[in-house]
PDB file of C-alpha atoms and ligand atoms in Angstrom:
ATOM      1  CA  MET A1497      64.356   3.189  18.859  1.00 98.00           C
ATOM      2  CA  ARG A1498      62.497   5.465  16.674  1.00 98.00           C
ATOM      3  CA  LEU A1499      59.401   6.876  15.714  1.00 98.00           C
ATOM      4  CA  CYS A1500      58.243   7.911  13.974  1.00 98.00           C
ATOM      5  CA  VAL A1501      54.158  10.249  14.621  1.00 98.00           C
ATOM      6  CA  ILE A1502      52.957  10.967  10.915  1.00 98.00           C
ATOM      7  CA  ASN A1503      49.981  13.585  11.158  1.00 98.00           C
ATOM      8  CA  PRO A1504      48.308  12.652   7.965  1.00 98.00           C
ATOM      9  CA  ASN A1505      47.479  16.586   7.251  1.00 98.00           C
ATOM     10  CA  THR A1506      49.617  18.503   5.047  1.00 98.00           C
ATOM     11  CA  SER A1507      49.578  21.470   7.969  1.00 98.00           C
ATOM     12  CA  SER A1508      53.256  22.108   9.071  1.00 98.00           C
ATOM     13  CA  ALA A1509      53.075  24.398  11.627  1.00 97.00           C
ATOM     14  CA  MET A1510      50.480  21.256  13.129  1.00 98.00           C
ATOM     15  CA  THR A1511      52.956  18.405  12.556  1.00 98.00           C
ATOM     16  CA  LEU A1512      55.583  21.164  14.517  1.00 98.00           C
ATOM     17  CA  LYS A1513      53.505  20.857  17.696  1.00 97.00           C
ATOM     18  CA  ILE A1514      52.013  17.284  17.295  1.00 98.00           C
ATOM     19  CA  GLY A1515      56.729  16.933  17.256  1.00 98.00           C
ATOM     20  CA  GLU A1516      56.876  18.574  20.389  1.00 98.00           C
ATOM     21  CA  GLN A1517      54.125  16.431  22.094  1.00 98.00           C
ATOM     22  CA  ALA A1518      55.289  13.181  21.224  1.00 98.00           C
ATOM     23  CA  ARG A1519      58.969  14.000  22.194  1.00 98.00           C
ATOM     24  CA  ARG A1520      57.307  15.724  25.614  1.00 98.00           C
ATOM     25  CA  ALA A1521      55.691  12.546  26.330  1.00 98.00           C
ATOM     26  CA  ALA A1522      58.420   9.690  25.575  1.00 98.00           C
ATOM     27  CA  GLY A1523      60.939   7.941  26.824  1.00 97.00           C
ATOM     28  CA  PRO A1524      65.231   8.628  26.751  1.00 96.00           C
ATOM     29  CA  GLY A1525      66.521   6.826  24.021  1.00 96.00           C
ATOM     30  CA  THR A1526      63.404   7.771  21.929  1.00 98.00           C
ATOM     31  CA  GLU A1527      64.049   9.612  18.405  1.00 98.00           C
ATOM     32  CA  ILE A1528      61.208  11.061  16.609  1.00 98.00           C
ATOM     33  CA  LEU A1529      60.815  10.986  13.469  1.00 98.00           C
ATOM     34  CA  ALA A1530      57.186  13.785  13.372  1.00 98.00           C
ATOM     35  CA  VAL A1531      57.241  14.032   9.328  1.00 98.00           C
ATOM     36  CA  ASN A1532      53.335  14.399   7.275  1.00 98.00           C
ATOM     37  CA  PRO A1533      53.205  13.917   3.608  1.00 98.00           C
ATOM     38  CA  ASP A1534      53.982  15.718   1.130  1.00 97.00           C
ATOM     39  CA  MET A1535      50.068  15.330  -0.761  1.00 97.00           C
ATOM     40  CA  GLY A1536      47.285  15.127   0.380  1.00 98.00           C
ATOM     41  CA  PRO A1537      44.479  17.747   2.775  1.00 98.00           C
ATOM     42  CA  ALA A1538      45.441  20.701   4.656  1.00 98.00           C
ATOM     43  CA  SER A1539      42.797  19.240   7.690  1.00 98.00           C
ATOM     44  CA  ILE A1540      40.890  16.030   7.861  1.00 98.00           C
ATOM     45  CA  GLU A1541      37.389  17.151   8.559  1.00 98.00           C
ATOM     46  CA  SER A1542      35.981  14.602   6.363  1.00 98.00           C
ATOM     47  CA  HIS A1543      34.750  11.169   4.738  1.00 98.00           C
ATOM     48  CA  TYR A1544      36.762  12.561   1.996  1.00 98.00           C
ATOM     49  CA  ASP A1545      39.233  13.824   3.324  1.00 98.00           C
ATOM     50  CA  ASP A1546      40.012  11.007   5.078  1.00 98.00           C
ATOM     51  CA  ALA A1547      40.297   8.117   2.135  1.00 98.00           C
ATOM     52  CA  VAL A1548      42.456  10.571   0.305  1.00 98.00           C
ATOM     53  CA  ALA A1549      44.602  11.538   3.586  1.00 98.00           C
ATOM     54  CA  VAL A1550      45.611   6.948   3.062  1.00 98.00           C
ATOM     55  CA  LEU A1551      48.137   7.474   0.748  1.00 97.00           C
ATOM     56  CA  GLY A1552      49.372  10.566   2.101  1.00 98.00           C
ATOM     57  CA  VAL A1553      49.895   7.989   5.136  1.00 98.00           C
ATOM     58  CA  LEU A1554      50.798   5.184   3.147  1.00 98.00           C
ATOM     59  CA  ASP A1555      53.764   6.456   1.228  1.00 97.00           C
ATOM     60  CA  VAL A1556      55.034   8.305   4.544  1.00 98.00           C
ATOM     61  CA  ILE A1557      55.608   4.768   5.832  1.00 97.00           C
ATOM     62  CA  ARG A1558      57.196   3.407   2.990  1.00 95.00           C
ATOM     63  CA  ARG A1559      59.458   6.294   3.427  1.00 96.00           C
ATOM     64  CA  GLY A1560      59.711   4.991   7.622  1.00 97.00           C
ATOM     65  CA  GLU A1561      59.907   1.935   6.780  1.00 96.00           C
ATOM     66  CA  ALA A1562      63.071   2.401   4.695  1.00 94.00           C
ATOM     67  CA  GLN A1563      64.489   4.953   7.470  1.00 96.00           C
ATOM     68  CA  GLY A1564      63.672   1.260   9.840  1.00 97.00           C
ATOM     69  CA  CYS A1565      61.133   3.553  11.704  1.00 98.00           C
ATOM     70  CA  ASP A1566      60.579   0.303  15.157  1.00 98.00           C
ATOM     71  CA  GLY A1567      57.441   1.197  15.131  1.00 98.00           C
ATOM     72  CA  TYR A1568      54.219   4.506  14.382  1.00 98.00           C
ATOM     73  CA  VAL A1569      52.380   6.556  15.177  1.00 98.00           C
ATOM     74  CA  LEU A1570      48.797   8.257  13.202  1.00 98.00           C
ATOM     75  CA  ALA A1571      48.567  11.430  14.131  1.00 98.00           C
ATOM     76  CA  CYS A1572      44.250  11.785  13.420  1.00 98.00           C
ATOM     77  CA  PHE A1573      41.969  11.716  15.664  1.00 98.00           C
ATOM     78  CA  GLY A1574      39.939   9.641  12.497  1.00 98.00           C
ATOM     79  CA  ASP A1575      43.238   7.237  12.403  1.00 98.00           C
ATOM     80  CA  PRO A1576      42.664   7.501   8.871  1.00 98.00           C
ATOM     81  CA  GLY A1577      44.036   3.949   6.979  1.00 98.00           C
ATOM     82  CA  LEU A1578      45.061   1.677  10.811  1.00 98.00           C
ATOM     83  CA  ALA A1579      44.847  -1.286   8.803  1.00 98.00           C
ATOM     84  CA  ALA A1580      46.506  -0.708   5.626  1.00 98.00           C
ATOM     85  CA  ALA A1581      49.636   0.974   7.544  1.00 98.00           C
ATOM     86  CA  ARG A1582      49.802  -2.107   9.577  1.00 98.00           C
ATOM     87  CA  GLU A1583      49.565  -4.545   6.272  1.00 97.00           C
ATOM     88  CA  ALA A1584      52.953  -1.512   5.157  1.00 97.00           C
ATOM     89  CA  ALA A1585      54.861  -1.137   8.696  1.00 97.00           C
ATOM     90  CA  ARG A1586      56.925  -4.243  10.129  1.00 96.00           C
ATOM     91  CA  GLY A1587      56.985  -2.741  13.877  1.00 97.00           C
ATOM     92  CA  PRO A1588      53.625  -1.754  15.188  1.00 98.00           C
ATOM     93  CA  VAL A1589      51.100   1.228  14.249  1.00 98.00           C
ATOM     94  CA  ILE A1590      49.003   2.728  16.669  1.00 98.00           C
ATOM     95  CA  GLY A1591      45.787   5.217  16.135  1.00 98.00           C
ATOM     96  CA  ILE A1592      45.761   8.093  19.049  1.00 98.00           C
ATOM     97  CA  ALA A1593      41.638   7.754  18.671  1.00 98.00           C
ATOM     98  CA  GLU A1594      42.712   4.495  19.233  1.00 98.00           C
ATOM     99  CA  ALA A1595      45.083   4.643  21.966  1.00 98.00           C
ATOM    100  CA  ALA A1596      43.680   7.736  22.939  1.00 98.00           C
ATOM    101  CA  MET A1597      40.014   5.145  23.950  1.00 98.00           C
ATOM    102  CA  HIS A1598      41.387   2.422  26.355  1.00 98.00           C
ATOM    103  CA  ALA A1599      43.650   4.749  28.392  1.00 98.00           C
ATOM    104  CA  ALA A1600      40.186   6.945  29.268  1.00 98.00           C
ATOM    105  CA  SER A1601      38.688   3.483  29.777  1.00 98.00           C
ATOM    106  CA  PHE A1602      41.336   2.612  32.199  1.00 98.00           C
ATOM    107  CA  VAL A1603      40.341   5.595  34.493  1.00 98.00           C
ATOM    108  CA  ALA A1604      36.634   6.395  34.466  1.00 98.00           C
ATOM    109  CA  THR A1605      34.147   4.346  33.247  1.00 98.00           C
ATOM    110  CA  GLY A1606      32.612   6.442  30.981  1.00 98.00           C
ATOM    111  CA  PHE A1607      34.635   9.077  28.741  1.00 98.00           C
ATOM    112  CA  SER A1608      33.066  11.760  26.749  1.00 98.00           C
ATOM    113  CA  VAL A1609      35.211  12.704  22.910  1.00 98.00           C
ATOM    114  CA  VAL A1610      34.993  16.428  23.032  1.00 98.00           C
ATOM    115  CA  THR A1611      35.820  16.915  19.334  1.00 98.00           C
ATOM    116  CA  THR A1612      36.679  19.769  16.375  1.00 98.00           C
ATOM    117  CA  LEU A1613      33.860  19.885  13.056  1.00 98.00           C
ATOM    118  CA  THR A1614      30.737  18.667  13.927  1.00 98.00           C
ATOM    119  CA  ARG A1615      30.831  16.674  11.364  1.00 98.00           C
ATOM    120  CA  THR A1616      33.191  14.926  12.344  1.00 97.00           C
ATOM    121  CA  CYS A1617      31.301  12.716  14.971  1.00 98.00           C
ATOM    122  CA  VAL A1618      29.923  10.001  13.130  1.00 98.00           C
ATOM    123  CA  ILE A1619      33.753   9.250  12.363  1.00 98.00           C
ATOM    124  CA  ALA A1620      34.401   9.014  16.149  1.00 98.00           C
ATOM    125  CA  GLU A1621      31.217   7.154  16.781  1.00 98.00           C
ATOM    126  CA  HIS A1622      32.131   4.426  14.451  1.00 98.00           C
ATOM    127  CA  LEU A1623      35.656   4.308  15.767  1.00 98.00           C
ATOM    128  CA  ALA A1624      34.477   3.634  19.096  1.00 98.00           C
ATOM    129  CA  GLU A1625      32.174   1.019  18.009  1.00 98.00           C
ATOM    130  CA  ALA A1626      35.000  -1.031  16.126  1.00 98.00           C
ATOM    131  CA  TYR A1627      37.004  -1.208  19.383  1.00 98.00           C
ATOM    132  CA  GLY A1628      34.611  -2.183  22.078  1.00 98.00           C
ATOM    133  CA  MET A1629      35.253   1.111  23.553  1.00 98.00           C
ATOM    134  CA  ALA A1630      31.177   1.860  22.304  1.00 98.00           C
ATOM    135  CA  ARG A1631      30.070   1.057  26.244  1.00 98.00           C
ATOM    136  CA  PHE A1632      31.837   3.751  27.315  1.00 98.00           C
ATOM    137  CA  CYS A1633      32.417   6.058  25.157  1.00 98.00           C
ATOM    138  CA  ARG A1634      29.306   8.813  26.232  1.00 98.00           C
ATOM    139  CA  SER A1635      29.267  11.510  23.646  1.00 98.00           C
ATOM    140  CA  VAL A1636      31.236  12.734  20.681  1.00 98.00           C
ATOM    141  CA  ARG A1637      31.058  16.494  21.285  1.00 98.00           C
ATOM    142  CA  GLY A1638      31.525  19.023  18.222  1.00 98.00           C
ATOM    143  CA  THR A1639      32.982  22.048  18.969  1.00 98.00           C
ATOM    144  CA  ASP A1640      33.040  23.424  15.327  1.00 98.00           C
ATOM    145  CA  ILE A1641      36.228  24.414  15.937  1.00 98.00           C
ATOM    146  CA  PRO A1642      38.309  23.884  12.151  1.00 98.00           C
ATOM    147  CA  VAL A1643      41.288  21.851  12.782  1.00 98.00           C
ATOM    148  CA  LEU A1644      43.480  24.688  11.225  1.00 97.00           C
ATOM    149  CA  ASP A1645      42.726  26.669  14.139  1.00 97.00           C
ATOM    150  CA  LEU A1646      44.653  24.748  16.478  1.00 97.00           C
ATOM    151  CA  GLU A1647      48.002  25.755  14.155  1.00 94.00           C
ATOM    152  CA  HIS A1648      48.646  27.949  17.202  1.00 90.00           C
ATOM    153  CA  ASP A1649      47.163  28.557  20.714  1.00 91.00           C
ATOM    154  CA  ASP A1650      43.541  30.684  20.278  1.00 94.00           C
ATOM    155  CA  PRO A1651      42.676  32.092  23.626  1.00 96.00           C
ATOM    156  CA  ALA A1652      38.621  31.525  22.028  1.00 97.00           C
ATOM    157  CA  ALA A1653      39.267  28.052  20.528  1.00 97.00           C
ATOM    158  CA  TYR A1654      40.765  27.669  24.045  1.00 98.00           C
ATOM    159  CA  ALA A1655      37.568  29.074  25.816  1.00 98.00           C
ATOM    160  CA  GLU A1656      34.843  26.593  24.005  1.00 98.00           C
ATOM    161  CA  ILE A1657      36.906  23.636  23.882  1.00 98.00           C
ATOM    162  CA  LEU A1658      37.076  23.921  28.058  1.00 98.00           C
ATOM    163  CA  ALA A1659      33.402  24.795  27.908  1.00 98.00           C
ATOM    164  CA  ALA A1660      32.375  21.887  26.337  1.00 98.00           C
ATOM    165  CA  CYS A1661      34.424  19.624  28.488  1.00 98.00           C
ATOM    166  CA  ARG A1662      31.919  20.918  31.340  1.00 98.00           C
ATOM    167  CA  ARG A1663      29.360  20.377  29.335  1.00 98.00           C
ATOM    168  CA  ALA A1664      29.913  16.359  28.174  1.00 98.00           C
ATOM    169  CA  LEU A1665      30.672  16.101  32.094  1.00 98.00           C
ATOM    170  CA  SER A1666      27.770  17.131  33.553  1.00 97.00           C
ATOM    171  CA  GLU A1667      25.453  16.160  31.336  1.00 98.00           C
ATOM    172  CA  ASP A1668      27.179  13.116  29.741  1.00 98.00           C
ATOM    173  CA  ARG A1669      27.899  11.481  34.004  1.00 95.00           C
ATOM    174  CA  SER A1670      31.902  11.112  31.577  1.00 98.00           C
ATOM    175  CA  GLY A1671      34.979  10.276  34.211  1.00 98.00           C
ATOM    176  CA  ALA A1672      37.105  11.095  31.402  1.00 98.00           C
ATOM    177  CA  ILE A1673      37.649  13.306  28.704  1.00 98.00           C
ATOM    178  CA  VAL A1674      39.541  12.463  25.387  1.00 98.00           C
ATOM    179  CA  LEU A1675      40.552  14.767  23.324  1.00 98.00           C
ATOM    180  CA  GLY A1676      39.525  14.753  19.342  1.00 98.00           C
ATOM    181  CA  CYS A1677      41.425  16.346  17.061  1.00 98.00           C
ATOM    182  CA  ALA A1678      45.797  16.004  17.572  1.00 98.00           C
ATOM    183  CA  GLY A1679      45.653  19.757  17.078  1.00 98.00           C
ATOM    184  CA  MET A1680      44.415  19.430  20.920  1.00 98.00           C
ATOM    185  CA  SER A1681      47.075  17.657  22.039  1.00 98.00           C
ATOM    186  CA  ASP A1682      49.055  20.807  23.484  1.00 97.00           C
ATOM    187  CA  LEU A1683      45.815  21.564  25.920  1.00 98.00           C
ATOM    188  CA  ALA A1684      45.256  17.995  27.683  1.00 98.00           C
ATOM    189  CA  LEU A1685      47.869  18.960  30.981  1.00 98.00           C
ATOM    190  CA  ARG A1686      45.321  23.084  31.350  1.00 98.00           C
ATOM    191  CA  LEU A1687      42.685  21.592  31.003  1.00 98.00           C
ATOM    192  CA  ARG A1688      43.597  18.859  33.817  1.00 98.00           C
ATOM    193  CA  THR A1689      43.821  21.137  36.047  1.00 98.00           C
ATOM    194  CA  GLU A1690      40.943  22.899  35.280  1.00 98.00           C
ATOM    195  CA  LEU A1691      38.642  20.340  35.030  1.00 98.00           C
ATOM    196  CA  GLY A1692      40.301  17.938  37.778  1.00 98.00           C
ATOM    197  CA  VAL A1693      39.394  14.899  35.698  1.00 98.00           C
ATOM    198  CA  PRO A1694      41.233  13.039  33.216  1.00 98.00           C
ATOM    199  CA  VAL A1695      42.073  14.814  29.869  1.00 98.00           C
ATOM    200  CA  ILE A1696      43.706  11.994  26.841  1.00 98.00           C
ATOM    201  CA  ASP A1697      46.067  13.355  24.521  1.00 98.00           C
ATOM    202  CA  GLY A1698      46.071  10.525  22.457  1.00 98.00           C
ATOM    203  CA  VAL A1699      49.126  11.484  20.417  1.00 98.00           C
ATOM    204  CA  GLY A1700      51.229  11.294  23.944  1.00 98.00           C
ATOM    205  CA  MET A1701      49.125   8.200  24.954  1.00 98.00           C
ATOM    206  CA  ALA A1702      49.508   6.670  21.216  1.00 98.00           C
ATOM    207  CA  VAL A1703      54.054   7.074  22.233  1.00 98.00           C
ATOM    208  CA  ARG A1704      53.732   5.133  24.734  1.00 98.00           C
ATOM    209  CA  LEU A1705      52.383   2.138  23.592  1.00 98.00           C
ATOM    210  CA  VAL A1706      53.726   2.713  20.862  1.00 98.00           C
ATOM    211  CA  GLU A1707      57.159   2.508  22.701  1.00 98.00           C
ATOM    212  CA  SER A1708      55.608   0.187  25.217  1.00 98.00           C
ATOM    213  CA  LEU A1709      54.854  -2.577  22.191  1.00 98.00           C
ATOM    214  CA  VAL A1710      58.369  -2.062  20.937  1.00 98.00           C
ATOM    215  CA  ALA A1711      60.829  -2.680  24.235  1.00 98.00           C
ATOM    216  CA  LEU A1712      58.679  -5.725  24.384  1.00 98.00           C
ATOM    217  CA  GLY A1713      58.972  -6.673  21.128  1.00 98.00           C
ATOM    218  CA  ILE A1714      55.876  -7.272  19.961  1.00 98.00           C
ATOM    219  CA  ALA A1715      55.758  -6.244  16.519  1.00 97.00           C
ATOM    220  CA  THR A1716      51.737  -6.519  14.132  1.00 97.00           C
ATOM    221  CA  SER A1717      51.378  -9.971  13.987  1.00 98.00           C
ATOM    222  CA  LYS A1718      52.189 -10.761   9.918  1.00 97.00           C
ATOM    223  CA  GLN A1719      49.400 -13.993  10.540  1.00 97.00           C
ATOM    224  CA  GLY A1720      46.532 -13.678   8.359  1.00 96.00           C
ATOM    225  CA  ASP A1721      45.380 -10.340   7.381  1.00 97.00           C
ATOM    226  CA  TYR A1722      48.232  -7.706   8.838  1.00 98.00           C
ATOM    227  CA  ALA A1723      49.978  -9.810   6.260  1.00 96.00           C
ATOM    228  CA  ASP A1724      52.473  -8.317   3.744  1.00 95.00           C
ATOM    229  CA  PRO A1725      50.566  -6.376   1.302  1.00 95.00           C
ATOM    230  CA  ILE A1726      49.856  -8.881  -1.582  1.00 94.00           C
ATOM    231  CA  PRO A1727      52.538  -7.480  -5.157  1.00 95.00           C
ATOM    232  CA  LYS A1728      50.118  -6.727  -8.124  1.00 95.00           C
ATOM    233  CA  PRO A1729      50.478  -4.069 -10.636  1.00 94.00           C
ATOM    234  CA  TYR A1730      48.412  -0.985  -9.817  1.00 95.00           C
ATOM    235  CA  THR A1731      48.065   1.461 -12.492  1.00 95.00           C
ATOM    236  CA  GLY A1732      47.966   5.246 -12.888  1.00 95.00           C
ATOM    237  CA  LEU A1733      48.754   8.338  -9.916  1.00 92.00           C
ATOM    238  CA  THR A1734      48.606   5.238  -7.479  1.00 95.00           C
ATOM    239  CA  ALA A1735      51.504   3.107  -9.907  1.00 94.00           C
ATOM    240  CA  GLY A1736      53.610   3.516  -7.368  1.00 91.00           C
ATOM    241  CA  PHE A1737      52.204   1.589  -4.131  1.00 94.00           C
ATOM    242  CA  ALA A1738      52.558  -1.234  -6.187  1.00 92.00           C
ATOM    243  CA  ARG A1739      54.508  -3.514  -3.913  1.00 87.00           C
ATOM    244  CA  THR A1740      56.938  -5.802  -4.372  1.00 79.00           C
ATOM    245  CA  ALA A1741      57.313  -8.966  -1.379  1.00 75.00           C
ATOM    246  CA  ARG A1742      59.426  -7.626   1.533  1.00 66.00           C
ATOM    247  CA  THR A1743      63.778  -9.080   1.753  1.00 53.00           C
ATOM    248  CA  ALA A1744      63.723 -10.216   5.424  1.00 48.00           C
TER     249      ALA A1744
HETATM  250  C1  5HY B 802      42.736  15.753  13.368  1.00 70.36           C
HETATM  251  N1  5HY B 802      41.949  16.171  11.574  1.00 70.36           N
HETATM  252  O1  5HY B 802      43.448  15.008  14.767  1.00 70.36           O
HETATM  253  C2  5HY B 802      41.126  15.197  12.867  1.00 70.36           C
HETATM  254  C3  5HY B 802      40.352  16.231  13.903  1.00 70.36           C
HETATM  255  C4  5HY B 802      39.033  15.927  13.171  1.00 70.36           C
HETATM  256  O2  5HY B 802      43.122  16.339  10.442  1.00 70.36           O
HETATM  257  N2  5HY B 802      43.506  16.203  12.598  1.00 70.36           N
HETATM  258  C5  5HY B 802      42.699  16.398  11.644  1.00 70.36           C
HETATM  259  O3  5HY B 802      38.561  16.088  12.919  1.00 70.36           O
HETATM  260  O4  5HY B 802      38.485  14.029  12.765  1.00 70.36           O
END
């Protein structure tokens, strides 16, 4: 199967890191296409970034459909454009926040999210609510580490993330940590060893979940609100996003 792992920001260094993480998690026979849009924000750290990034995600999905991708992972903790992406794609689409939160709820009665800028915490809190995970999500904690500081190994960033995880585990009575940024995905194993609790990386988890759905022949329902977008004229900058009726 061919899975498209989308980094919704335009950092090619972060896309490389996400691709490595996705391939590490993928099963034999799964081809991973790790891509980022050629338009949009360098990093996603606000509602505005999130909103603009959605067009880039939909543009990548349009190309993925032409390349016969069987499924998609949205590798940004805001899961930007998840519902729209499910309309646009045939195969399953899973966001890393959705995947990590659900996985954490299988292994602990409470988890804490450790993320980047404090101003993005509310986005993760709203997602926990939307996914029915609010009663498991004990807190969302910002480290105020800019997303692009996670493009490369940064011992200071690691130390700050480790300290935030320790605080969360002692103050929130949480049994697991959810990493709140795709740029933290490569830190999961080391943190898990140091903390001795489940530390969930959404990139790997989402890859495995999409693989399972595809392997079981389960695709996004086209009955109801995830049906293909309705063909209609789009104008201006968005003219290219107008859809035509999908040919079988
Ligand atoms: C992410 N932003 O995973 C989110 C993290 C965040 O560009 N990739 C980003 O702060 O929401």
